[in-house]
Structure formats: structure tokens, C-alpha cells
Amino acid sequence: LRDVAGGEVEFVPEAERRRAADAARRGVDCILASQVVVDGRRTAWGQQHDPLTLMPVRARSYEHASLTGRESTAVLELLMRLESPDPRVAAAVRGAVQWFRDTAVWGYEYTFRGGLTPRPGAGPLWARFYEIGTNRPMFSNRDGVIRYRFEELDPERSRGYAWYTPEPAAALRTYEGWARRHARAPVRATRAPVAAAVDAGYTGPEGARVEGVPTYRTLGAALAAAPSDATASHVIRIRNGRYREKLSVDKPHIHLVGESREGTVLTFDVAAGMRSPGGWTYGTRGSFTLRVAAPDFRLESMTVENAFDYPGNAAKAETDSTRINGAQAVAVMLDEGSDRAVFRDCVVSGHQDTLFPNAGRSYFHRCTVLGSVDFIFGAGIAVFDDSDIVSRDRGSRTNNGYITAPSTPISQPYGFVFVDSRLRKESPSLAPGSVTLGRPWHPSGNPHAIGSAVYLHTWMDDHIAPRGWDPMNSTDAAGRRVENRPEDARFFEHGSTGPGAVSHPLRRLLSEAEARRYALDRVLGGWHPRR
């Protein structure tokens, strides 16, 4: 239809071309409406959808409602071929790309006739069917029973059917060029007028003007009313109060400004192992309080927290039915589509997996980040400038956690950089030497995730262990346990001071010349957030 509308089929009359163009537009609208959204995040598409509700549905007796790796690839490629994509298309593309990255299978090779074979370092592959919500690969024999292991398929079903595909890898490579072509130019950081206000104590109609400014009771309502394609900062002023909301920001140039750093609090309290309204567990990626998936986001003078009771949950007996298995609880997540995110004079608070800068570039200035286990983790580029990184006590004499768990792609020269900052402990009782600077995270055993974390002129209290870094075990799709060593990651220090700054063979130091390579301008690729 698009080819006909564009004149590539010359014999088609003009009236029919116009009809084809209209049909193609409606087809894209249908594609966008049928993209599956899980806990506020756009994912992929089903192999088949109901024509009226657009929800994924089963087909035959043995094909269950699911997300699909293969058919979703073709949809993603179509969307990336559209000229001048509007914000809806851009959001759909970025959501699908992040889903493909999250669901890649490593450690296997697959052939149509030979089936699935474990092989170290192989991949990535994607399953034909994924369970909605959990993203677990799904299989079934003709009895229609869902199975989660390829080995449980009958020979008749395990051979001669395309259960896995490498096709999304090519689409992800195409996306790199698409993202560069459609990247938004940064807006110079100027003090824009307030576009909206949020006040927990406001009792009037949502959006009514108070002193000339549209006013809302919730941040969610104010974000819903914001423009989808702004070209300048859209400033939302937030009065002191506690706002219990779970939010995704998928509009550019949103600027949230609190009345005070400790008085304005955005909070939610879910963990990875808790059940979402959809019936599945949230998982780490769904446990966020605030998720950003659009460029040029700013947050100032407020707190974002995940208030899940990590210590209380950890104190419960293993046999306690109320104990949550899966205590990861993200406060802030920077997802695909986020870039040039700025956090100033803020608090980001949680315990395990507090801050997830997983995409784009971000800059934290005079902020405080609190947590215990891997509480700054992900694949993005993040600079922490003049900030306090605060470890929380888990009550152990030997292991109170790890500050970072970067999964930086090997193709990306920079990951997490700490400059003129301080590694503090929340409580004086936190055991000396019980926290490490980080450990290397390889999501799903991805061999190309070579984490980068660098501390420059950072003061460290005595809770930092002399060895500095720890290994991290991962399990690939073939079920093999692999120990990833810190010496194989890109972990370095330069100019560390304080009781926790000690000499150790595992703590690699940068020379003055090497440290200059981590200048802010180079790390952030020419973006200047200080301006």
C-alpha cells in the first residue's frame, strides 16, 4: 500500500493511490494501537490479534496468546521505514527495541532441522513466542499445554518449526542509524515559564487555572496534559507533599521542579517479585517508580523513592508466605528513548537496584543516591558530579552490597563516571570493608556487556572494601553459571581519597593522562549539561 501510494507502481490511477495512502495510514494506526503495553512499557506484538479488541489471542489449540520475536521484527522494520515518524511511531519503535534487547537469548545456536544446541558465546537469538508480562519463551506440543523448556517438546514439534530466530539482530542494527537520524537536537537549558502546577492539596477541577497556571492534583494528570512533541522545556512545578504514583515519561522536554528536595516526594512501593495488576510479576524492569523514555528530561529539587520495605522483607523467614522473592525495587529507570537527562539537587532512594540508567546519557549534579545491592546499574552513560552515593546497612559484618553493576556494551567507551563525589554510609554502624565499588553485570549472560565504572577524585568512607570490586555470577540461556571477574571489566579509579581509598592489586588506577580521557565533554559526547 505504501509503495502504491508513493507512485512506485506507475499504472495505478491517482485516485487509487490516494485510497492506498489512506489505507496505509490506518494500517499504521492499527499497528500502534495493537502494540502490547506491560506495566506502562511498550513491548512487542503478538503473532495474531483480535480484530476488534486488538489484544493478542491464541490460534489453533496450541498457539497461545503471546508476544512474538519473529513477526514483531517485521513490524518494527516497517515502522522504521516511515518517513518523518510522529511521536507515536517513535515511542513504538523505542519500546520495541528495548523489548528486543531485554529478551535476547545468549548461549545457544539454533537450526531449523537440528533444533536448539547449547554453545558458549553463541547468540543472540529470539524465541518465536514469549509469555506476556514475564517474557519467558513459550513452547507447546499439539496438546496445547504451555511449556517453558524447549527440551519438553515432542520430536514432531521440536524439528521443522521456527522456534527461534536471529532476525531481530538486523533490525537492532538498523535502529542505530534510525536513532541517529531522528535524534532531537538539545534545547538550551533556560528557565522556561511554568506550564503546569501540581498540588496534593488542590481540590478544584483538574487543569483549572490557579494564578494563571493549569493546576492538577497528581503528576500523572499533569503529564497526560503535556504536549507530545514539545520543542522547548515544559516545566511542571510540584508543591511539597507525598505523591504516590507510578509514572512513565514518554514525552520530550519534561521538566519536573519540586518545591524542596526533601519535601516534594514521588513514591511507589513495588518490587520485582510482586504481582502487577496484569497478573504477572513486575520484574526488575517493571518495578520502577519513575521511568523516563524520552529525551531532555529534567528533575530538580525533589525526591524519587521506591518505598518497598526491603529490610522488613529480608527479616522474614524463608517459609513465610508473605516474603517476596525478587526484592529488586527501582526508583528511577532511564529506558530506551531517554537521552540528555539531568537530575539536579535530587534524592533517588531505594535499596536493591535503586537507579537504573539503562539508556542514553544522564547527568546527576549535587544529588544523593541511596541503596545497598547493585543500586546503580545498567547499560547507559551516567555522570555523577559532586554527588553523595550512600550505602545502606543490611546488617552483615562482611557483605552489605555493591554500589554499581554496569552492563555497558563493549562498543560504548563510557559507562558510569563519578567525579568529585563522596561514597558515604547511611549509618555509622555499617561494617567497615563490607561494600564494594561494583561488580560486572552480564544480563542473560550477554558476553558483549563489558561494564565500565570509573571513580575520579572521589572520597570513600571505611565501608568500602580494600579489594574494591567483586565478581558477579550470571546464568546464560543454556543454564550455565559463569563467574564474571572484575578484572575483565572496565573498572578504574583516579585520585581516590578517604578511609576507603587503599592500595590493592584489584584496584586499578588511571594515570593523569588516562584520567583526562574521562573529561565531561568526552564522556557525554559533546553535550554540556552544566550550561
Short mmCIF file of C-alpha atoms in Angstrom, two decimals:
data_model
loop_
_atom_site.label_atom_id
_atom_site.label_comp_id
_atom_site.label_asym_id
_atom_site.label_seq_id
_atom_site.Cartn_x
_atom_site.Cartn_y
_atom_site.Cartn_z
CA LEU A 1 0.00 0.00 0.00
CA ARG A 2 2.83 2.41 0.81
CA ASP A 3 4.57 1.57 -2.46
CA VAL A 4 1.37 2.20 -4.41
CA ALA A 5 0.71 5.46 -2.56
CA GLY A 6 4.27 6.61 -3.28
CA GLY A 7 3.96 6.10 -7.00
CA GLU A 8 6.27 3.11 -7.25
CA VAL A 9 3.58 1.20 -9.18
CA GLU A 10 3.14 3.57 -12.10
CA PHE A 11 -0.02 2.18 -13.71
CA VAL A 12 -2.21 2.74 -10.62
CA PRO A 13 -4.53 5.77 -11.09
CA GLU A 14 -4.12 8.77 -8.79
CA ALA A 15 -7.45 8.17 -7.04
CA GLU A 16 -6.38 4.65 -6.13
CA ARG A 17 -3.05 5.96 -4.87
CA ARG A 18 -4.88 8.30 -2.51
CA ARG A 19 -7.00 5.40 -1.28
CA ALA A 20 -3.86 3.33 -0.75
CA ALA A 21 -2.24 6.17 1.23
CA ASP A 22 -5.29 6.43 3.47
CA ALA A 23 -5.36 2.68 4.00
CA ALA A 24 -1.66 2.63 4.85
CA ARG A 25 -2.17 5.37 7.45
CA ARG A 26 -5.00 3.40 9.02
CA GLY A 27 -2.82 0.29 8.97
CA VAL A 28 -0.09 2.10 10.90
CA ASP A 29 -2.70 3.35 13.38
CA CYS A 30 -3.78 -0.27 13.89
CA ILE A 31 -0.18 -1.38 14.43
CA LEU A 32 0.40 1.34 17.01
CA ALA A 33 -2.84 0.55 18.83
CA SER A 34 -2.06 -3.17 18.97
CA GLN A 35 1.43 -2.85 20.45
CA VAL A 36 1.28 -4.60 23.82
CA VAL A 37 1.85 -2.34 26.84
CA VAL A 38 3.01 -4.05 30.04
CA ASP A 39 3.09 -2.02 33.26
CA GLY A 40 3.41 1.23 31.32
CA ARG A 41 6.13 -0.02 28.96
CA ARG A 42 5.62 -0.60 25.25
CA THR A 43 6.83 -4.06 24.24
CA ALA A 44 6.23 -6.01 21.01
CA TRP A 45 3.28 -7.50 19.11
CA GLY A 46 1.50 -10.84 19.14
CA GLN A 47 1.62 -13.36 16.34
CA GLN A 48 -2.11 -12.74 15.97
CA HIS A 49 -4.51 -10.16 17.41
CA ASP A 50 -8.25 -9.98 17.87
CA PRO A 51 -9.62 -7.75 15.05
CA LEU A 52 -11.93 -5.82 17.39
CA THR A 53 -10.12 -5.57 20.73
CA LEU A 54 -6.62 -5.70 19.13
CA MET A 55 -5.47 -7.86 22.06
CA PRO A 56 -3.12 -10.81 21.41
CA VAL A 57 -5.12 -14.02 21.04
CA ARG A 58 -4.44 -17.71 20.56
CA ALA A 59 -4.78 -19.58 17.28
CA ARG A 60 -5.46 -23.28 16.82
CA SER A 61 -5.40 -25.27 20.01
CA TYR A 62 -1.68 -24.98 20.62
CA GLU A 63 -0.69 -21.38 19.79
CA HIS A 64 -1.29 -19.30 22.89
CA ALA A 65 -1.68 -15.54 23.19
CA SER A 66 1.89 -14.30 23.33
CA LEU A 67 4.44 -11.77 22.20
CA THR A 68 6.40 -12.85 19.17
CA GLY A 69 10.01 -12.24 18.24
CA ARG A 70 9.81 -13.03 14.54
CA GLU A 71 6.62 -11.25 13.43
CA SER A 72 7.39 -8.25 15.65
CA THR A 73 10.66 -7.83 13.77
CA ALA A 74 8.82 -7.21 10.51
CA VAL A 75 6.51 -4.71 12.21
CA LEU A 76 9.46 -2.84 13.73
CA GLU A 77 11.23 -2.69 10.37
CA LEU A 78 8.09 -1.29 8.73
CA LEU A 79 7.79 1.47 11.35
CA MET A 80 11.45 2.41 10.90
CA ARG A 81 10.87 2.83 7.15
CA LEU A 82 8.21 5.51 7.68
CA GLU A 83 9.35 8.98 6.72
CA SER A 84 9.05 11.75 9.32
CA PRO A 85 7.72 9.49 12.10
CA ASP A 86 5.40 11.22 14.53
CA PRO A 87 5.88 10.87 18.32
CA ARG A 88 3.60 7.82 18.46
CA VAL A 89 5.73 5.94 15.93
CA ALA A 90 8.96 6.97 17.65
CA ALA A 91 7.65 5.74 21.03
CA ALA A 92 6.55 2.44 19.48
CA VAL A 93 9.95 1.88 17.85
CA ARG A 94 11.90 2.64 21.01
CA GLY A 95 9.66 0.47 23.15
CA ALA A 96 10.03 -2.48 20.78
CA VAL A 97 13.80 -2.03 20.56
CA GLN A 98 14.14 -2.12 24.35
CA TRP A 99 11.95 -5.23 24.48
CA PHE A 100 14.15 -6.98 21.91
CA ARG A 101 17.26 -6.07 23.89
CA ASP A 102 15.71 -7.38 27.09
CA THR A 103 14.58 -10.70 25.58
CA ALA A 104 17.70 -11.72 23.65
CA VAL A 105 18.79 -15.31 24.31
CA TRP A 106 22.53 -15.98 24.63
CA GLY A 107 24.45 -19.25 24.77
CA TYR A 108 22.54 -21.24 22.15
CA GLU A 109 22.67 -21.90 18.43
CA TYR A 110 19.55 -22.96 16.56
CA THR A 111 18.85 -24.64 13.24
CA PHE A 112 15.51 -25.45 11.67
CA ARG A 113 16.29 -29.17 11.48
CA GLY A 114 18.76 -29.61 14.29
CA GLY A 115 16.90 -27.70 16.99
CA LEU A 116 18.46 -25.87 19.91
CA THR A 117 22.03 -26.60 20.96
CA PRO A 118 23.99 -25.03 23.84
CA ARG A 119 27.19 -23.31 22.72
CA PRO A 120 29.18 -20.86 24.85
CA GLY A 121 29.28 -17.36 23.39
CA ALA A 122 26.54 -18.03 20.82
CA GLY A 123 23.68 -15.66 20.18
CA PRO A 124 21.72 -13.60 20.24
CA LEU A 125 18.55 -15.47 19.35
CA TRP A 126 14.92 -14.65 20.00
CA ALA A 127 12.11 -17.09 20.73
CA ARG A 128 9.07 -17.29 18.46
CA PHE A 129 6.69 -16.89 21.42
CA TYR A 130 7.11 -15.06 24.74
CA GLU A 131 4.74 -15.08 27.68
CA ILE A 132 3.18 -11.65 28.12
CA GLY A 133 4.39 -10.00 31.31
CA THR A 134 7.19 -12.42 32.21
CA ASN A 135 8.94 -12.53 28.79
CA ARG A 136 9.62 -16.24 29.25
CA PRO A 137 9.95 -18.21 25.98
CA MET A 138 6.87 -20.43 25.48
CA PHE A 139 6.51 -23.76 23.69
CA SER A 140 3.69 -26.24 23.21
CA ASN A 141 3.01 -29.62 21.69
CA ARG A 142 -0.28 -30.23 19.93
CA ASP A 143 -1.87 -30.93 23.32
CA GLY A 144 -1.89 -27.14 23.89
CA VAL A 145 -0.08 -27.29 27.25
CA ILE A 146 2.33 -24.38 27.75
CA ARG A 147 5.91 -25.44 28.32
CA TYR A 148 8.88 -23.26 29.17
CA ARG A 149 11.67 -25.62 28.14
CA PHE A 150 12.47 -26.44 24.54
CA GLU A 151 13.56 -29.93 25.65
CA GLU A 152 9.95 -30.76 26.63
CA LEU A 153 8.73 -30.58 23.04
CA ASP A 154 7.84 -33.76 21.18
CA PRO A 155 10.20 -34.62 18.29
CA GLU A 156 7.39 -33.83 15.85
CA ARG A 157 7.21 -30.25 17.19
CA SER A 158 10.87 -29.58 18.02
CA ARG A 159 12.09 -30.10 14.44
CA GLY A 160 10.92 -28.38 11.30
CA TYR A 161 9.35 -25.39 13.05
CA ALA A 162 10.98 -21.97 13.52
CA TRP A 163 11.01 -21.79 17.32
CA TYR A 164 13.93 -19.33 17.39
CA THR A 165 15.17 -16.63 15.03
CA PRO A 166 18.21 -14.32 14.76
CA GLU A 167 16.26 -11.82 12.63
CA PRO A 168 15.82 -9.07 15.28
CA ALA A 169 19.60 -8.56 15.38
CA ALA A 170 19.48 -6.94 11.92
CA ALA A 171 16.57 -4.73 12.99
CA LEU A 172 18.54 -3.59 16.05
CA ARG A 173 21.45 -2.63 13.79
CA THR A 174 19.04 -0.68 11.59
CA TYR A 175 17.75 1.07 14.69
CA GLU A 176 21.18 2.53 15.46
CA GLY A 177 21.04 4.52 12.22
CA TRP A 178 17.35 5.32 12.67
CA ALA A 179 18.02 6.70 16.16
CA ARG A 180 20.79 8.97 14.87
CA ARG A 181 18.64 10.29 12.04
CA HIS A 182 15.70 11.03 14.30
CA ALA A 183 17.56 12.24 17.37
CA ARG A 184 16.21 15.51 18.70
CA ALA A 185 18.55 18.46 18.94
CA PRO A 186 19.08 19.52 22.55
CA VAL A 187 17.25 22.58 23.82
CA ARG A 188 19.43 25.11 25.57
CA ALA A 189 18.70 24.92 29.29
CA THR A 190 16.94 28.19 30.05
CA ARG A 191 14.49 28.95 32.80
CA ALA A 192 11.19 28.46 30.97
CA PRO A 193 7.90 29.70 32.41
CA VAL A 194 5.86 27.27 34.49
CA ALA A 195 3.47 25.40 32.20
CA ALA A 196 1.59 23.49 34.93
CA ALA A 197 1.46 23.07 38.69
CA VAL A 198 0.82 20.01 40.85
CA ASP A 199 -0.50 20.36 44.38
CA ALA A 200 -1.54 17.38 46.53
CA GLY A 201 -3.84 19.69 48.49
CA TYR A 202 -5.61 21.15 45.45
CA THR A 203 -9.37 20.49 45.43
CA GLY A 204 -10.54 22.26 42.29
CA PRO A 205 -11.17 20.85 38.80
CA GLU A 206 -8.15 19.16 37.20
CA GLY A 207 -6.38 21.59 34.89
CA ALA A 208 -8.21 24.68 36.05
CA ARG A 209 -6.04 27.79 36.16
CA VAL A 210 -4.84 28.98 39.54
CA GLU A 211 -2.99 32.28 39.34
CA GLY A 212 -2.85 31.75 35.59
CA VAL A 213 -1.29 28.25 35.72
CA PRO A 214 -3.15 24.97 34.97
CA THR A 215 -3.19 23.08 38.27
CA TYR A 216 -3.54 19.34 38.96
CA ARG A 217 -3.73 17.05 41.97
CA THR A 218 -1.42 14.42 40.51
CA LEU A 219 1.72 14.34 38.45
CA GLY A 220 0.11 11.76 36.19
CA ALA A 221 -2.66 14.18 35.23
CA ALA A 222 -0.18 16.97 34.55
CA LEU A 223 1.97 14.68 32.38
CA ALA A 224 -1.07 13.47 30.42
CA ALA A 225 -1.91 17.09 29.57
CA ALA A 226 1.64 17.92 28.43
CA PRO A 227 2.33 18.21 24.69
CA SER A 228 3.64 15.09 22.97
CA ASP A 229 6.04 16.90 20.67
CA ALA A 230 7.32 19.90 22.60
CA THR A 231 10.40 21.71 21.27
CA ALA A 232 11.06 23.65 24.49
CA SER A 233 11.05 22.82 28.18
CA HIS A 234 7.62 22.02 29.60
CA VAL A 235 8.04 22.96 33.26
CA ILE A 236 5.79 21.35 35.87
CA ARG A 237 6.11 22.87 39.33
CA ILE A 238 5.32 20.45 42.19
CA ARG A 239 4.40 21.63 45.67
CA ASN A 240 5.59 19.84 48.79
CA GLY A 241 3.75 16.61 49.53
CA ARG A 242 3.94 12.88 49.01
CA TYR A 243 2.69 11.76 45.61
CA ARG A 244 2.13 8.00 45.45
CA GLU A 245 2.25 7.45 41.71
CA LYS A 246 3.95 5.09 39.25
CA LEU A 247 4.88 7.16 36.21
CA SER A 248 6.31 6.78 32.71
CA VAL A 249 7.52 9.89 30.92
CA ASP A 250 7.46 9.34 27.17
CA LYS A 251 7.20 12.98 26.07
CA PRO A 252 10.27 15.12 25.35
CA HIS A 253 11.43 18.16 27.33
CA ILE A 254 9.51 17.40 30.52
CA HIS A 255 10.99 19.39 33.42
CA LEU A 256 9.81 18.50 36.94
CA VAL A 257 10.70 21.03 39.63
CA GLY A 258 9.89 20.32 43.26
CA GLU A 259 9.29 22.89 45.95
CA SER A 260 12.03 21.38 48.10
CA ARG A 261 14.40 18.43 47.89
CA GLU A 262 13.09 16.55 50.93
CA GLY A 263 9.55 17.96 50.99
CA THR A 264 8.47 17.02 47.46
CA VAL A 265 8.41 13.22 47.24
CA LEU A 266 7.33 10.96 44.38
CA THR A 267 6.93 7.49 45.84
CA PHE A 268 5.72 4.00 44.99
CA ASP A 269 6.36 0.65 46.64
CA VAL A 270 6.55 -2.39 44.38
CA ALA A 271 9.32 -4.96 43.98
CA ALA A 272 10.23 -7.30 41.13
CA GLY A 273 8.58 -10.33 42.75
CA MET A 274 5.24 -8.67 43.44
CA ARG A 275 2.18 -9.27 41.27
CA SER A 276 1.15 -6.49 38.92
CA PRO A 277 -2.49 -5.75 38.04
CA GLY A 278 -1.96 -7.81 34.88
CA GLY A 279 -1.37 -10.94 36.96
CA TRP A 280 2.33 -11.39 36.24
CA THR A 281 5.24 -10.34 38.45
CA TYR A 282 6.60 -6.87 37.81
CA GLY A 283 10.18 -7.97 37.29
CA THR A 284 13.02 -5.53 37.82
CA ARG A 285 12.18 -3.50 34.72
CA GLY A 286 8.56 -3.10 35.78
CA SER A 287 9.23 -2.17 39.41
CA PHE A 288 10.08 1.49 38.75
CA THR A 289 8.54 4.48 40.46
CA LEU A 290 9.62 6.85 37.66
CA ARG A 291 10.54 5.69 34.16
CA VAL A 292 11.89 8.09 31.52
CA ALA A 293 11.72 7.11 27.84
CA ALA A 294 12.07 10.47 26.09
CA PRO A 295 14.91 12.97 25.59
CA ASP A 296 15.78 16.13 27.53
CA PHE A 297 14.09 15.19 30.80
CA ARG A 298 14.98 17.21 33.88
CA LEU A 299 14.23 16.74 37.55
CA GLU A 300 15.14 19.27 40.23
CA SER A 301 14.75 19.77 43.96
CA MET A 302 12.74 16.69 44.86
CA THR A 303 12.94 13.06 45.95
CA VAL A 304 12.03 9.95 43.95
CA GLU A 305 11.85 6.78 46.01
CA ASN A 306 10.86 3.16 45.83
CA ALA A 307 9.45 2.61 49.31
CA PHE A 308 9.34 -1.19 49.17
CA ASP A 309 10.25 -2.44 52.66
CA TYR A 310 13.47 -4.24 51.76
CA PRO A 311 14.75 -4.66 55.36
CA GLY A 312 11.37 -5.89 56.60
CA ASN A 313 11.07 -8.36 53.77
CA ALA A 314 14.63 -9.64 54.32
CA ALA A 315 13.88 -10.22 58.01
CA LYS A 316 11.05 -12.64 57.22
CA ALA A 317 11.65 -16.38 57.40
CA GLU A 318 12.10 -18.29 54.14
CA THR A 319 8.93 -20.19 54.99
CA ASP A 320 6.87 -17.01 55.44
CA SER A 321 4.30 -16.92 52.62
CA THR A 322 4.36 -13.10 52.63
CA ARG A 323 8.09 -12.94 51.90
CA ILE A 324 8.78 -11.55 48.42
CA ASN A 325 11.30 -13.42 46.32
CA GLY A 326 12.58 -10.75 43.99
CA ALA A 327 13.39 -7.71 46.14
CA GLN A 328 14.73 -5.55 43.32
CA ALA A 329 12.84 -2.26 43.52
CA VAL A 330 13.76 0.52 41.07
CA ALA A 331 13.17 4.16 41.95
CA VAL A 332 14.31 5.75 38.65
CA MET A 333 14.72 3.97 35.32
CA LEU A 334 16.12 5.62 32.19
CA ASP A 335 14.81 3.50 29.34
CA GLU A 336 15.34 3.44 25.57
CA GLY A 337 14.46 6.89 24.21
CA SER A 338 15.94 8.69 27.19
CA ASP A 339 18.91 10.92 26.43
CA ARG A 340 20.38 14.07 27.96
CA ALA A 341 18.53 13.51 31.24
CA VAL A 342 19.52 15.92 34.01
CA PHE A 343 18.97 15.47 37.75
CA ARG A 344 19.90 18.40 40.00
CA ASP A 345 19.70 18.67 43.77
CA CYS A 346 17.66 15.46 43.98
CA VAL A 347 17.38 12.36 46.13
CA VAL A 348 16.96 8.94 44.49
CA SER A 349 16.17 6.46 47.24
CA GLY A 350 15.76 2.68 47.44
CA HIS A 351 17.63 -0.45 48.46
CA GLN A 352 18.35 -3.06 45.77
CA ASP A 353 18.53 -1.72 42.18
CA THR A 354 17.64 1.87 43.10
CA LEU A 355 18.81 3.69 39.97
CA PHE A 356 18.67 2.10 36.52
CA PRO A 357 20.32 4.37 33.91
CA ASN A 358 19.96 1.82 31.13
CA ALA A 359 19.92 4.06 28.05
CA GLY A 360 21.26 7.33 26.73
CA ARG A 361 23.27 9.93 28.60
CA SER A 362 22.41 11.27 32.05
CA TYR A 363 23.95 13.78 34.44
CA PHE A 364 23.45 13.89 38.20
CA HIS A 365 24.62 17.08 39.92
CA ARG A 366 24.62 17.51 43.70
CA CYS A 367 22.31 14.54 44.09
CA THR A 368 22.07 11.82 46.72
CA VAL A 369 21.56 8.19 45.67
CA LEU A 370 20.77 5.67 48.42
CA GLY A 371 20.78 1.87 48.22
CA SER A 372 22.54 -1.36 49.09
CA VAL A 373 22.74 -4.03 46.37
CA ASP A 374 23.77 -3.05 42.80
CA PHE A 375 21.97 0.20 43.43
CA ILE A 376 23.36 1.97 40.35
CA PHE A 377 23.15 -0.45 37.44
CA GLY A 378 22.52 -0.65 33.70
CA ALA A 379 23.92 -0.04 30.22
CA GLY A 380 23.67 3.74 29.89
CA ILE A 381 26.17 6.56 30.29
CA ALA A 382 25.77 8.36 33.62
CA VAL A 383 27.93 11.05 35.22
CA PHE A 384 27.67 11.74 38.97
CA ASP A 385 29.15 15.16 39.70
CA ASP A 386 29.61 16.44 43.27
CA SER A 387 27.09 13.86 44.49
CA ASP A 388 26.67 11.64 47.55
CA ILE A 389 26.40 7.90 46.95
CA VAL A 390 25.08 6.45 50.20
CA SER A 391 25.22 2.75 51.14
CA ARG A 392 22.54 1.34 53.42
CA ASP A 393 23.20 -1.24 56.12
CA ARG A 394 21.92 -4.80 55.54
CA GLY A 395 23.18 -5.86 58.97
CA SER A 396 26.03 -8.01 57.69
CA ARG A 397 29.57 -7.87 59.07
CA THR A 398 31.05 -8.90 55.73
CA ASN A 399 28.71 -8.10 52.81
CA ASN A 400 26.47 -5.07 52.73
CA GLY A 401 26.26 -4.87 48.99
CA TYR A 402 27.76 -3.36 45.85
CA ILE A 403 27.44 0.21 44.61
CA THR A 404 27.43 -0.36 40.85
CA ALA A 405 26.58 -3.16 38.43
CA PRO A 406 27.22 -1.75 34.96
CA SER A 407 26.31 -3.70 31.82
CA THR A 408 27.97 -1.27 29.41
CA PRO A 409 28.05 -2.54 25.79
CA ILE A 410 31.62 -3.20 24.64
CA SER A 411 31.01 -0.81 21.72
CA GLN A 412 30.35 2.05 24.17
CA PRO A 413 33.52 3.65 25.57
CA TYR A 414 31.94 5.03 28.74
CA GLY A 415 29.52 3.82 31.40
CA PHE A 416 29.29 5.24 34.95
CA VAL A 417 31.68 8.06 35.89
CA PHE A 418 31.85 9.53 39.41
CA VAL A 419 33.55 12.94 39.65
CA ASP A 420 34.37 14.89 42.82
CA SER A 421 31.77 12.83 44.69
CA ARG A 422 31.54 11.05 48.02
CA LEU A 423 30.85 7.41 48.93
CA ARG A 424 29.13 7.64 52.31
CA LYS A 425 27.36 5.24 54.64
CA GLU A 426 23.87 5.91 55.96
CA SER A 427 24.60 4.57 59.43
CA PRO A 428 27.83 4.73 61.48
CA SER A 429 27.23 1.07 62.36
CA LEU A 430 27.72 -0.08 58.75
CA ALA A 431 30.58 -2.57 58.98
CA PRO A 432 33.97 -1.44 57.66
CA GLY A 433 35.06 -3.10 54.43
CA SER A 434 31.62 -4.58 53.73
CA VAL A 435 30.70 -2.75 50.48
CA THR A 436 32.46 -2.88 47.12
CA LEU A 437 32.61 -0.31 44.35
CA GLY A 438 30.81 -2.60 41.95
CA ARG A 439 30.65 -5.85 40.04
CA PRO A 440 30.22 -6.67 36.32
CA TRP A 441 26.67 -7.45 35.17
CA HIS A 442 26.12 -9.56 32.05
CA PRO A 443 22.32 -9.59 31.51
CA SER A 444 21.22 -13.09 30.44
CA GLY A 445 24.89 -13.97 30.07
CA ASN A 446 25.46 -11.38 27.31
CA PRO A 447 29.20 -11.67 26.53
CA HIS A 448 29.25 -8.19 24.96
CA ALA A 449 28.28 -6.39 28.18
CA ILE A 450 31.68 -5.27 29.48
CA GLY A 451 30.82 -2.97 32.36
CA SER A 452 32.51 0.39 32.85
CA ALA A 453 32.64 2.25 36.18
CA VAL A 454 35.27 4.89 36.96
CA TYR A 455 35.76 6.90 40.16
CA LEU A 456 37.65 10.21 39.77
CA HIS A 457 38.70 12.27 42.81
CA THR A 458 36.08 10.52 44.93
CA TRP A 459 36.13 10.46 48.75
CA MET A 460 35.39 6.99 50.18
CA ASP A 461 34.42 6.12 53.75
CA ASP A 462 35.69 2.99 55.51
CA HIS A 463 32.75 0.83 54.41
CA ILE A 464 34.49 0.39 51.05
CA ALA A 465 36.29 -2.98 50.99
CA PRO A 466 40.06 -2.93 50.38
CA ARG A 467 39.68 -5.24 47.35
CA GLY A 468 37.44 -2.60 45.75
CA TRP A 469 35.47 -4.82 43.36
CA ASP A 470 33.66 -8.16 43.34
CA PRO A 471 32.88 -10.81 40.70
CA MET A 472 29.29 -11.41 39.63
CA ASN A 473 27.81 -14.71 38.56
CA SER A 474 25.46 -14.90 35.59
CA THR A 475 23.44 -17.68 34.01
CA ASP A 476 23.11 -17.89 30.24
CA ALA A 477 20.09 -19.30 28.44
CA ALA A 478 21.72 -22.72 28.43
CA GLY A 479 21.69 -22.72 32.22
CA ARG A 480 25.45 -22.46 32.65
CA ARG A 481 26.76 -20.47 35.59
CA VAL A 482 29.59 -18.13 34.66
CA GLU A 483 31.68 -16.07 37.04
CA ASN A 484 32.42 -12.65 35.56
CA ARG A 485 35.61 -11.22 37.00
CA PRO A 486 36.05 -7.53 37.81
CA GLU A 487 39.49 -7.54 36.21
CA ASP A 488 37.83 -8.33 32.86
CA ALA A 489 35.57 -5.27 33.18
CA ARG A 490 36.47 -1.59 32.75
CA PHE A 491 36.77 -0.69 36.44
CA PHE A 492 39.20 2.08 37.40
CA GLU A 493 39.99 4.81 39.95
CA HIS A 494 41.99 8.01 39.97
CA GLY A 495 42.68 10.33 42.88
CA SER A 496 40.54 8.45 45.43
CA THR A 497 40.76 9.77 49.00
CA GLY A 498 39.36 8.91 52.43
CA PRO A 499 39.49 5.84 54.69
CA GLY A 500 38.22 3.54 51.93
CA ALA A 501 40.86 4.57 49.40
CA VAL A 502 43.54 1.92 49.88
CA SER A 503 46.03 0.19 47.66
CA HIS A 504 45.11 -3.29 46.43
CA PRO A 505 46.08 -5.38 43.36
CA LEU A 506 42.44 -5.49 42.16
CA ARG A 507 42.05 -1.71 42.33
CA ARG A 508 43.44 -0.50 39.02
CA LEU A 509 44.49 3.15 38.89
CA LEU A 510 44.44 5.53 35.95
CA SER A 511 47.38 7.78 35.18
CA GLU A 512 46.85 11.53 34.82
CA ALA A 513 46.80 11.19 31.04
CA GLU A 514 44.32 8.30 31.18
CA ALA A 515 42.07 10.18 33.60
CA ARG A 516 41.85 13.12 31.18
CA ARG A 517 40.08 10.81 28.74
CA TYR A 518 37.13 10.90 31.16
CA ALA A 519 36.60 14.64 30.83
CA LEU A 520 32.91 15.51 30.97
CA ASP A 521 32.79 16.69 27.36
CA ARG A 522 34.19 13.39 26.08
CA VAL A 523 32.08 11.13 28.28
CA LEU A 524 28.86 12.93 27.31
CA GLY A 525 29.71 13.17 23.62
CA GLY A 526 29.79 16.96 23.38
CA TRP A 527 26.60 17.52 25.40
CA HIS A 528 27.10 20.25 28.03
CA PRO A 529 24.54 19.84 30.85
CA ARG A 530 26.30 22.40 33.06
CA ARG A 531 25.31 25.23 30.73
#
